[in-house]
PDB file of C-alpha atoms and ligand atoms in Angstrom:
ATOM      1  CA  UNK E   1     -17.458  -8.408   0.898  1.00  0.00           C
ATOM      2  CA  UNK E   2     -17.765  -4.654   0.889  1.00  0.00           C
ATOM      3  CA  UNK E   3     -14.906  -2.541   1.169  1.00  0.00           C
ATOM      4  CA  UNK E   4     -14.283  -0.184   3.621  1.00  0.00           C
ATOM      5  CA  UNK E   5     -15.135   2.546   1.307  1.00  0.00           C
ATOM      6  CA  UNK E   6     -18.321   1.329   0.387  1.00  0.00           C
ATOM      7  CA  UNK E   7     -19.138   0.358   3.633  1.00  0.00           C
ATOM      8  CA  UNK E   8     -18.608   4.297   4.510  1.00  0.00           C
ATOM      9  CA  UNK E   9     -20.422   5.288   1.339  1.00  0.00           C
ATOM     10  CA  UNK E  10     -23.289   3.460   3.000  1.00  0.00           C
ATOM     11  CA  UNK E  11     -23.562   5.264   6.331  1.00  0.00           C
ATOM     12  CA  UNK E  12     -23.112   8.909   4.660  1.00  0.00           C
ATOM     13  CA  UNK E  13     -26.297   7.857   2.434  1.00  0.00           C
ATOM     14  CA  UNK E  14     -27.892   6.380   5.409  1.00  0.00           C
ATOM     15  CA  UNK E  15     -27.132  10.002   7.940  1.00  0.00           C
ATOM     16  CA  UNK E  16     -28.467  11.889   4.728  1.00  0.00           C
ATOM     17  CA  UNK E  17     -30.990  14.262   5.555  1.00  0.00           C
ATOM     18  CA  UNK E  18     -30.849  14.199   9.624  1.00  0.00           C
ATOM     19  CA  UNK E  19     -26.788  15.187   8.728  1.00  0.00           C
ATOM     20  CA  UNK E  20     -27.412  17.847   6.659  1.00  0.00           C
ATOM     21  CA  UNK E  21     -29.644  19.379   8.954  1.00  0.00           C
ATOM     22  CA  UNK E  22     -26.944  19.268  11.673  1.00  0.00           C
ATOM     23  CA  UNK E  23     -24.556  20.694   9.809  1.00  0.00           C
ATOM     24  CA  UNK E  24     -26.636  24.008   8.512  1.00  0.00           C
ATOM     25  CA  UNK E  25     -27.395  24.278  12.758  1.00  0.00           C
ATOM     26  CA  UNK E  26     -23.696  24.182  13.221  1.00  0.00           C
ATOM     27  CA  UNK E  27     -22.426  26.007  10.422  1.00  0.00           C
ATOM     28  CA  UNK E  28     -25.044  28.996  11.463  1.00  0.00           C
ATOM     29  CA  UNK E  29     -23.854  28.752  15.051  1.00  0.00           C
ATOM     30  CA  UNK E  30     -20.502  29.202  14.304  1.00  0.00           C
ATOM     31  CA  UNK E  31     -21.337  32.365  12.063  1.00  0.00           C
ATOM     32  CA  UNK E  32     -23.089  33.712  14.613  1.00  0.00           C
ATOM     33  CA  UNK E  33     -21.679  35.753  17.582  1.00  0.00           C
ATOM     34  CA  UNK E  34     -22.366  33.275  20.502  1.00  0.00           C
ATOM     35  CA  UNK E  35     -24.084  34.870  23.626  1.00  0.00           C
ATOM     36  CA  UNK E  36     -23.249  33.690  26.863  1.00  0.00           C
ATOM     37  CA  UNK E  37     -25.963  32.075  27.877  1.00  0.00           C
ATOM     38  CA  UNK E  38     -26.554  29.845  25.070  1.00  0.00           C
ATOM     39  CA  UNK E  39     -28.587  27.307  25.791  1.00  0.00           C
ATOM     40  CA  UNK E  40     -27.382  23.504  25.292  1.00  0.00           C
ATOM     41  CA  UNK E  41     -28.401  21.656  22.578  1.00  0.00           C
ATOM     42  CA  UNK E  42     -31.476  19.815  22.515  1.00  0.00           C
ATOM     43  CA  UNK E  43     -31.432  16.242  20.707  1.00  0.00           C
ATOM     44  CA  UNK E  44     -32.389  16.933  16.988  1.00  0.00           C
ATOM     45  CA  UNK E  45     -35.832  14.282  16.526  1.00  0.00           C
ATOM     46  CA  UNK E  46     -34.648  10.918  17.045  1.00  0.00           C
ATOM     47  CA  UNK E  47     -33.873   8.214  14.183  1.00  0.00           C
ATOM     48  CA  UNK E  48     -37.566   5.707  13.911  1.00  0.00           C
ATOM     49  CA  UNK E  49     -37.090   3.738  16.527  1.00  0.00           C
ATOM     50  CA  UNK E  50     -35.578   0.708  15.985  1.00  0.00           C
ATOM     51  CA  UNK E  51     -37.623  -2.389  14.738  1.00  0.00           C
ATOM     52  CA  UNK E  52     -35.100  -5.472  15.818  1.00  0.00           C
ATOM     53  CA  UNK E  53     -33.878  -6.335  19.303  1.00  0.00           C
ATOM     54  CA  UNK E  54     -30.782  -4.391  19.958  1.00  0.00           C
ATOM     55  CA  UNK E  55     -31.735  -0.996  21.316  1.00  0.00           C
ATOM     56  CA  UNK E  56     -29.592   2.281  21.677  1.00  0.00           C
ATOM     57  CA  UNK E  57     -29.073   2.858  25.592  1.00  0.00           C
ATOM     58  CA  UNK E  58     -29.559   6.174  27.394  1.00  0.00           C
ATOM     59  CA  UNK E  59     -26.499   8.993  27.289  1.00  0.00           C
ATOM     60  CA  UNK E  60     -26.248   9.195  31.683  1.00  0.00           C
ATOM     61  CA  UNK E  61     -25.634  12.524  31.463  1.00  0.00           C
ATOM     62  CA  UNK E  62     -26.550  15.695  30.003  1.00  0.00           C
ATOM     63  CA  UNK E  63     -24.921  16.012  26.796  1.00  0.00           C
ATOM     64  CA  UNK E  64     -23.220  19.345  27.749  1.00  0.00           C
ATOM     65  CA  UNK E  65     -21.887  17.305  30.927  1.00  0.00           C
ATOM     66  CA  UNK E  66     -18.590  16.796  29.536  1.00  0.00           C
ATOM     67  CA  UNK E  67     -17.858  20.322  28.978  1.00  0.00           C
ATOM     68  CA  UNK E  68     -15.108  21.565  28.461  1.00  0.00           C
ATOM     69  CA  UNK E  69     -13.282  18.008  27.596  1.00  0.00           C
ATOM     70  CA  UNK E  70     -16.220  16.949  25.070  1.00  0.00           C
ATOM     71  CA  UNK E  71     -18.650  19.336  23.524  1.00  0.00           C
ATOM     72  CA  UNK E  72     -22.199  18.936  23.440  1.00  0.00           C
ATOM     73  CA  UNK E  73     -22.627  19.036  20.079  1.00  0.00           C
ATOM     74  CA  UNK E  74     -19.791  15.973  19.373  1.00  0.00           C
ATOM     75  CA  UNK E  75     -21.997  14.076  21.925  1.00  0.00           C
ATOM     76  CA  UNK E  76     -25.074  14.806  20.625  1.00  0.00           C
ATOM     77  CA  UNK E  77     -24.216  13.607  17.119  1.00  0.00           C
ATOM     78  CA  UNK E  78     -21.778  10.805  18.461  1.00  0.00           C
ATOM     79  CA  UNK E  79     -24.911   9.494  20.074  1.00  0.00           C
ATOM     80  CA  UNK E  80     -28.059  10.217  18.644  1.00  0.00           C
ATOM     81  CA  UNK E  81     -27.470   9.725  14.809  1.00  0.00           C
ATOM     82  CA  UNK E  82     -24.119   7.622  14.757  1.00  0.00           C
ATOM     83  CA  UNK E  83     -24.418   5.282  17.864  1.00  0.00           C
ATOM     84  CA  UNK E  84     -28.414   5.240  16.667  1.00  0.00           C
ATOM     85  CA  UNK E  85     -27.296   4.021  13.535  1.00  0.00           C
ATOM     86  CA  UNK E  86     -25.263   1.332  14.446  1.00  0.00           C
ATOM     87  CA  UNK E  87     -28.201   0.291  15.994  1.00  0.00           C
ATOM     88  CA  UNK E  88     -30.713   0.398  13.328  1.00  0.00           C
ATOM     89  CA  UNK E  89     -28.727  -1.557  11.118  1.00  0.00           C
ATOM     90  CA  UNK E  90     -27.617  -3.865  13.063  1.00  0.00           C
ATOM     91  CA  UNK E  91     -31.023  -4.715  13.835  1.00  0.00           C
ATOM     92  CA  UNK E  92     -31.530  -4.638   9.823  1.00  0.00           C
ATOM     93  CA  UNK E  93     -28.147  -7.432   9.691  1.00  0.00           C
ATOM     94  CA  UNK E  94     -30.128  -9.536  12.213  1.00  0.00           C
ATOM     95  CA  UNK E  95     -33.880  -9.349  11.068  1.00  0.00           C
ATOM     96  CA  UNK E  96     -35.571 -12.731  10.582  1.00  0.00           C
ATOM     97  CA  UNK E  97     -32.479 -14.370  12.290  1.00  0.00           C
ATOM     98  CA  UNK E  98     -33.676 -15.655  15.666  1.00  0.00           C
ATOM     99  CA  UNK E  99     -30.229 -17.372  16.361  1.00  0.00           C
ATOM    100  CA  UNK E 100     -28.678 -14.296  16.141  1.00  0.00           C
ATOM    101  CA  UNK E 101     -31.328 -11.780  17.698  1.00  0.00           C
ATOM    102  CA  UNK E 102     -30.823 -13.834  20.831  1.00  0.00           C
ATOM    103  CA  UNK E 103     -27.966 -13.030  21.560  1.00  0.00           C
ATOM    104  CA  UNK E 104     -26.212  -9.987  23.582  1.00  0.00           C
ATOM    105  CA  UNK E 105     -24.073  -7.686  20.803  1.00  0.00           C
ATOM    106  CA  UNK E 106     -20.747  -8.627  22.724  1.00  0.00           C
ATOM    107  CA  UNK E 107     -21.429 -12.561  22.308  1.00  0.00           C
ATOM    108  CA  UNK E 108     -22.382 -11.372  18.612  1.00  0.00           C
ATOM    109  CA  UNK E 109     -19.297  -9.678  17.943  1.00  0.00           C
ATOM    110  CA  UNK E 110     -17.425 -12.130  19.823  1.00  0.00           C
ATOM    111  CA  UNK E 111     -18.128 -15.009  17.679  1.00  0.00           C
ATOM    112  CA  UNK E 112     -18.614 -13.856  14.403  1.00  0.00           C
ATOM    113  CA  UNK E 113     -17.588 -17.242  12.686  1.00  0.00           C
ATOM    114  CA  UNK E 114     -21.208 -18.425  14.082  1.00  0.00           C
ATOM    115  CA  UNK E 115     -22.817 -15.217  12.231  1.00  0.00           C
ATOM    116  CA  UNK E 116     -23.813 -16.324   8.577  1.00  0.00           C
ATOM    117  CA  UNK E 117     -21.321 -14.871   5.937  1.00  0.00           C
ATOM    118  CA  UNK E 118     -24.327 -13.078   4.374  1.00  0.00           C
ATOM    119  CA  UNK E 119     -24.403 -10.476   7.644  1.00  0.00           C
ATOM    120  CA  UNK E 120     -21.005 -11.377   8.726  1.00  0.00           C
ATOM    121  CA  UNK E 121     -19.461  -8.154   7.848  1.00  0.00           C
ATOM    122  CA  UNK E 122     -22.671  -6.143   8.795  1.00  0.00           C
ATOM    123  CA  UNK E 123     -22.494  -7.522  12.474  1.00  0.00           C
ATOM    124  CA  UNK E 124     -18.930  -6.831  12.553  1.00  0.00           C
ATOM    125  CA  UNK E 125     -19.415  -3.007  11.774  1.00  0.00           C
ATOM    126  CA  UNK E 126     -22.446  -2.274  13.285  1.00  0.00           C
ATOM    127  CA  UNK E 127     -22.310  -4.876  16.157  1.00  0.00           C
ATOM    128  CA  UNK E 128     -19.155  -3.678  17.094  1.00  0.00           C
ATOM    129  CA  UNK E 129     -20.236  -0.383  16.959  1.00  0.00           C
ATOM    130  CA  UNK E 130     -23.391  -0.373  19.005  1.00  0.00           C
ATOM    131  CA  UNK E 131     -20.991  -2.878  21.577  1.00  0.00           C
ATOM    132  CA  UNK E 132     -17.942  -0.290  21.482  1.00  0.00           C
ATOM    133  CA  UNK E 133     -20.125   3.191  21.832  1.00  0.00           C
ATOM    134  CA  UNK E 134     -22.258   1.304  24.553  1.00  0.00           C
ATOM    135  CA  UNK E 135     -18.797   0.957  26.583  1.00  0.00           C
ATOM    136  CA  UNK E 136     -17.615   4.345  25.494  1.00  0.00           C
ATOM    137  CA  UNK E 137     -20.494   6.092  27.471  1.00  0.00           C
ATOM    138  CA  UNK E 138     -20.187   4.280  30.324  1.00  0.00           C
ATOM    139  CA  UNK E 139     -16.440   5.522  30.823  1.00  0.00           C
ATOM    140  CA  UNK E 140     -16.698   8.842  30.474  1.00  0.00           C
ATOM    141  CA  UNK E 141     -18.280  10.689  33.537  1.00  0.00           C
ATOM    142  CA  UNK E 142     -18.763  14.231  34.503  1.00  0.00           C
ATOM    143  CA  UNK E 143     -16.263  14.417  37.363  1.00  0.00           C
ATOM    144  CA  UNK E 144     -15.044  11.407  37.795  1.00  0.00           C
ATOM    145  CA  UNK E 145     -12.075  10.599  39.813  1.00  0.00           C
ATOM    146  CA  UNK E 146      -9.419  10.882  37.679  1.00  0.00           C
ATOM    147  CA  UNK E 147      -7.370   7.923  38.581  1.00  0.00           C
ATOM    148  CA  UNK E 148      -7.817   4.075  38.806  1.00  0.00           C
ATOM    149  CA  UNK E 149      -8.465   2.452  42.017  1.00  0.00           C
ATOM    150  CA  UNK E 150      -8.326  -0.886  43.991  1.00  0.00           C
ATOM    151  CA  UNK E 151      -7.154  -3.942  41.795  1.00  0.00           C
ATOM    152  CA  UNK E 152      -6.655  -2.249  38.781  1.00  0.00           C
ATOM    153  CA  UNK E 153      -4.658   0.408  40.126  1.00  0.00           C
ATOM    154  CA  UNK E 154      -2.057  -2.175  41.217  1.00  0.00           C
ATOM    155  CA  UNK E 155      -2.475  -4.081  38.033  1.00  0.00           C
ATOM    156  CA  UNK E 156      -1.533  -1.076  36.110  1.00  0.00           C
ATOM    157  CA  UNK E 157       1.377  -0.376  38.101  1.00  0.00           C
ATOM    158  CA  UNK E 158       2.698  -3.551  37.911  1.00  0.00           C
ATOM    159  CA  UNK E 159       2.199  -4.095  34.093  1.00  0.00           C
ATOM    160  CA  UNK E 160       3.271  -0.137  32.922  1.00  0.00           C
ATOM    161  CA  UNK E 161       4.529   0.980  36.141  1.00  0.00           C
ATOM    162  CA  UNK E 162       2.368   3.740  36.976  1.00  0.00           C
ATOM    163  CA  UNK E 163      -0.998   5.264  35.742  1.00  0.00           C
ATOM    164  CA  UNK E 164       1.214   8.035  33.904  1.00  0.00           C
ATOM    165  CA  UNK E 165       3.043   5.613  32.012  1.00  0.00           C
ATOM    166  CA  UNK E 166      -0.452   3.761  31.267  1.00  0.00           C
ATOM    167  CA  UNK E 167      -1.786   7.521  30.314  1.00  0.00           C
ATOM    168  CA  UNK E 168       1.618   7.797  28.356  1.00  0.00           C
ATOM    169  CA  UNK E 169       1.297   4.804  26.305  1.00  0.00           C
ATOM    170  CA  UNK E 170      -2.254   5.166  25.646  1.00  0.00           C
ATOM    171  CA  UNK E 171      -2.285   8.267  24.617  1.00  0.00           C
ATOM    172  CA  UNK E 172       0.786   7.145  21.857  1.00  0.00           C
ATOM    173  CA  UNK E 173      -1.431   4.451  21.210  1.00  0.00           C
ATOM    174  CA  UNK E 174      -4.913   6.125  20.114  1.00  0.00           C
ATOM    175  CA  UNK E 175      -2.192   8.679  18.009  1.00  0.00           C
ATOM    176  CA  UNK E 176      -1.144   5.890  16.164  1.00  0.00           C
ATOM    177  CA  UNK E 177      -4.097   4.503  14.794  1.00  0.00           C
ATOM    178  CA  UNK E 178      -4.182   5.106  11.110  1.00  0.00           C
ATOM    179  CA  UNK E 179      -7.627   6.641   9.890  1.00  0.00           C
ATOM    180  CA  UNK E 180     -10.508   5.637  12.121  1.00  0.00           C
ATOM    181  CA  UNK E 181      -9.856   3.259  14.719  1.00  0.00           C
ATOM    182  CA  UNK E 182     -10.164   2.527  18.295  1.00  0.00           C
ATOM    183  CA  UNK E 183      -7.478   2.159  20.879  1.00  0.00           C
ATOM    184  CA  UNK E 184      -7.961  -0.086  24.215  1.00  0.00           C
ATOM    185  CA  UNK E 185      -6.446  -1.680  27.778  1.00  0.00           C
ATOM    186  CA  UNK E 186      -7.967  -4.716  27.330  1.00  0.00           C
ATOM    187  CA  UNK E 187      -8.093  -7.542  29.358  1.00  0.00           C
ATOM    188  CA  UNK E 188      -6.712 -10.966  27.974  1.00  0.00           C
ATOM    189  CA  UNK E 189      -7.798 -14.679  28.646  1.00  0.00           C
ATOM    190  CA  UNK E 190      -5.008 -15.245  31.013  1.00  0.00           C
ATOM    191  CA  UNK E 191      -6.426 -11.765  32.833  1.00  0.00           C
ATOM    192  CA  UNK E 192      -3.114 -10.130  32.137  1.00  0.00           C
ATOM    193  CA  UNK E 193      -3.878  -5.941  30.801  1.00  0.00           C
ATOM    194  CA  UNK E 194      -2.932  -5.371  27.289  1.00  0.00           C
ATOM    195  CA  UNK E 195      -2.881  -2.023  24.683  1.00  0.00           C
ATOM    196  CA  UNK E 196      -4.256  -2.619  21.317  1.00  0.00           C
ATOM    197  CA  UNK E 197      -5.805  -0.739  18.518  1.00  0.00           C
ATOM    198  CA  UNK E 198      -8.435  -1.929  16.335  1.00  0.00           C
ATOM    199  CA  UNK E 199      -9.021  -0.393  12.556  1.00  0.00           C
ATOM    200  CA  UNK E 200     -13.326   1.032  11.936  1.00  0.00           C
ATOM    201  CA  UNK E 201     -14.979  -0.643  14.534  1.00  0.00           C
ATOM    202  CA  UNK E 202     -13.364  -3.839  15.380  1.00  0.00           C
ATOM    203  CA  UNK E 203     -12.958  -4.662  19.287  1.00  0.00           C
ATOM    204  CA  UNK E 204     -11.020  -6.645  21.555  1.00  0.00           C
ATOM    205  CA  UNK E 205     -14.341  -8.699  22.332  1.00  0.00           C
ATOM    206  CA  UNK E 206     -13.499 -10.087  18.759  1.00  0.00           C
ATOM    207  CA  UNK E 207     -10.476 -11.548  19.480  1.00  0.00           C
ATOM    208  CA  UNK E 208     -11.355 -13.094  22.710  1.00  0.00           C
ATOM    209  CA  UNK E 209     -10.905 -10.262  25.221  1.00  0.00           C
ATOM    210  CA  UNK E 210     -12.387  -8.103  27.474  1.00  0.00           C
ATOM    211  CA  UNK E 211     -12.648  -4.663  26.801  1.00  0.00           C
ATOM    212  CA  UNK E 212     -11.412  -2.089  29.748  1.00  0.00           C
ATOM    213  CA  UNK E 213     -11.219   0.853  28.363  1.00  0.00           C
ATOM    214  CA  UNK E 214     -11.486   2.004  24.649  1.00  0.00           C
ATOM    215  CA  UNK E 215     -10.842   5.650  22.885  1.00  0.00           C
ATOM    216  CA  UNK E 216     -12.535   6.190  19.630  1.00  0.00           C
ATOM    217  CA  UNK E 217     -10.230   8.394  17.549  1.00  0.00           C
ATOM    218  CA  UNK E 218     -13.302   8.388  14.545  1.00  0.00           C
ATOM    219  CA  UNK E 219     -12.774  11.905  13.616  1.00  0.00           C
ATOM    220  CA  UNK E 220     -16.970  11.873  14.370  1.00  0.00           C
ATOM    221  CA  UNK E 221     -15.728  11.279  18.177  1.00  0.00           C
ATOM    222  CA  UNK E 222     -13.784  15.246  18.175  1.00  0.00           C
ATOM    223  CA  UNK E 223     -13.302  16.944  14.438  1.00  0.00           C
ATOM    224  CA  UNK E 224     -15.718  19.954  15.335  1.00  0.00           C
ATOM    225  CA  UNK E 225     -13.848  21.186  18.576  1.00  0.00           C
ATOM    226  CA  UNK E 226     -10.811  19.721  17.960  1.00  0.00           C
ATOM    227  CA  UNK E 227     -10.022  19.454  14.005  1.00  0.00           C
ATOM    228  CA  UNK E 228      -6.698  17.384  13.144  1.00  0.00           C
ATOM    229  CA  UNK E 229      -5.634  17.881  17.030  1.00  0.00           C
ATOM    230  CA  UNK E 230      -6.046  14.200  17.677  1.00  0.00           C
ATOM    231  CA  UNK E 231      -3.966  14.688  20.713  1.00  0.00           C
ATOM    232  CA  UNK E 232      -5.637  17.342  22.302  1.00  0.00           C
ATOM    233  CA  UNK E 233      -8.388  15.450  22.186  1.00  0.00           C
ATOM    234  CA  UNK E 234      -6.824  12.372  23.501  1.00  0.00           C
ATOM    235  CA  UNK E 235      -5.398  14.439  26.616  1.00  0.00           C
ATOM    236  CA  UNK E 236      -9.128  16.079  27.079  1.00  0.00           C
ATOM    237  CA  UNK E 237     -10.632  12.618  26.861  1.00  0.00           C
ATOM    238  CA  UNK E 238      -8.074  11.185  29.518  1.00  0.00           C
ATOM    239  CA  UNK E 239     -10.009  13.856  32.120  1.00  0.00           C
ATOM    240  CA  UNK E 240     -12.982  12.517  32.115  1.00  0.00           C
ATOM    241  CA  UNK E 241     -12.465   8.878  31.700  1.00  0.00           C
ATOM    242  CA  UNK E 242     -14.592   7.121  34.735  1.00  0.00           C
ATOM    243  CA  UNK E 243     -12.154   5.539  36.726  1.00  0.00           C
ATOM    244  CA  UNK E 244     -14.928   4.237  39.362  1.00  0.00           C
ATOM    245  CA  UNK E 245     -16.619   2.704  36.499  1.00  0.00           C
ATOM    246  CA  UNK E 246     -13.099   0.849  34.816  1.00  0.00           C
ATOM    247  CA  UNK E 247     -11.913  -0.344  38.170  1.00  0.00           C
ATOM    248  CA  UNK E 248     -15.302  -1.901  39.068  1.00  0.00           C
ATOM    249  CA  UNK E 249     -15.314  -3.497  35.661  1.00  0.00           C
ATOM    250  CA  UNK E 250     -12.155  -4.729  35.766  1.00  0.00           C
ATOM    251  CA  UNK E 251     -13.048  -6.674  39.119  1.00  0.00           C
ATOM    252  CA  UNK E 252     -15.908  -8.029  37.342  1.00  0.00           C
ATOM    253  CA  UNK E 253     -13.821  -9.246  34.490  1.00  0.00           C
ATOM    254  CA  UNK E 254     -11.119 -10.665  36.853  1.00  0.00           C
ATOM    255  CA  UNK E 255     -13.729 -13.387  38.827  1.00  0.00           C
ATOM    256  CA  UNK E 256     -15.681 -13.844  35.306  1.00  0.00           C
TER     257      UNK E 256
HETATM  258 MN1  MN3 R 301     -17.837   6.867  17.308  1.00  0.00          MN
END
């Protein structure tokens, strides 16, 4: 079983050369007197496509949409090299395994006893990350409404008493988690709404639940706007959190 330091040894030898190049661009950008009009980045070429049968899905917006909340450098990296390399090697963990290629990543994750010890811990890092940034786009939107509607908004006030408290308690939440992590509202078996935190990139999918709404508090996900200011960054992320997008979700969830 590798340990988590190897495991991050691994993915800093893997980003190599594409990282190296991103960091001279932002190091020289940063020297540099910015002019106004700078023009938003443009995705640096894209990782070989992968060879296997999980694929990394399209940003929906522009990645300069979630200005001034999310830079567009964070989301270009965040997507295009880290999410892209969950991907590749995921496909890698699952290559020549038919049984396993079959399935979606959230059934993957979400059973991992089934995944051959061999992989195990590959599909648990990289499956859960390809599963948890594929969510993470999706509830994020450039102008969203900024507060949940319909069922969930009653849920929420009945199980925390008001979206503030929610906000309140989420935002305490993602602050807690110890190195990199996730924090979620989750949804459990018995459909009840829950707060958890996961360590790297384990997910509430793995322990039986359904995923509502997950930060990533990787420093990857807001170190070059936001440095050690985990909580401005939390507060910045809670503004453009897609509440359209959660609520319908959670209606899905609740008939599933
Ligand atoms: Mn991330």
């Amino acid at each position: 079983m590798l340990t988590r330091r190897q495991v991050l040894a691994g993915s800093v030898l893997a980003a190599g050369a594409a990282s190296t190049l991103v960091s001279a661009r932002f190091a020289s950008g940063q020297a540099a007197a910015v002019p106004a009009a700078t023009p938003a980045p443009t995705a640096a070429p894209a990782p070989a496509p992968a060879a296997g049968p999980f694929t990394l899905p399209k940003l929906p917006y522009a990645f300069d949409a979630l200005e001034p909340h999310i830079d567009a450098q964070t989301m270009m990296i965040h997507h295009d090299k880290h999410h892209a390399t969950y991907v590749n090697k995921l496909n890698d963990a699952v290559a020549g395994k038919p049984e396993l290629a079959g399935k979606s990543v959230e059934q993957l994750v979400g059973d991992l006893a089934a995944v051959p010890e061999a992989v195990r811990n590959a599909v648990r890092n990289h499956g859960g990350g390809h599963a948890n940034h594929s969510l993470f786009w999706q509830i994020m939107a450039p102008g969203a409404p900024s507060r949940p509607s319909g069922e969930l908004a009653k849920a929420i006030d009945k199980t925390f008493g008001s979206y503030d408290k929610l906000a309140e308690q989420m935002t305490a939440s993602a602050a807690s988690v110890f190195g990199s992590g996730w924090a979620w509202l989750s949804l459990a078996k018995d459909k009840t709404l829950g707060l958890e935190t996961t360590p790297n990139q384990d997910n509430p999918w793995m322990a039986g639940k359904t995923p509502l709404l997950g930060i990533d508090v990787w420093e990857h996900a807001y170190y070059l706007k936001y440095q050690n200011r985990r909580p401005d960054y939390i507060a910045a992320w809670l503004k453009v959190v897609n509440w359209d997008f959660v609520s319908a979700e959670y209606k899905k969830a609740l008939g599933a």
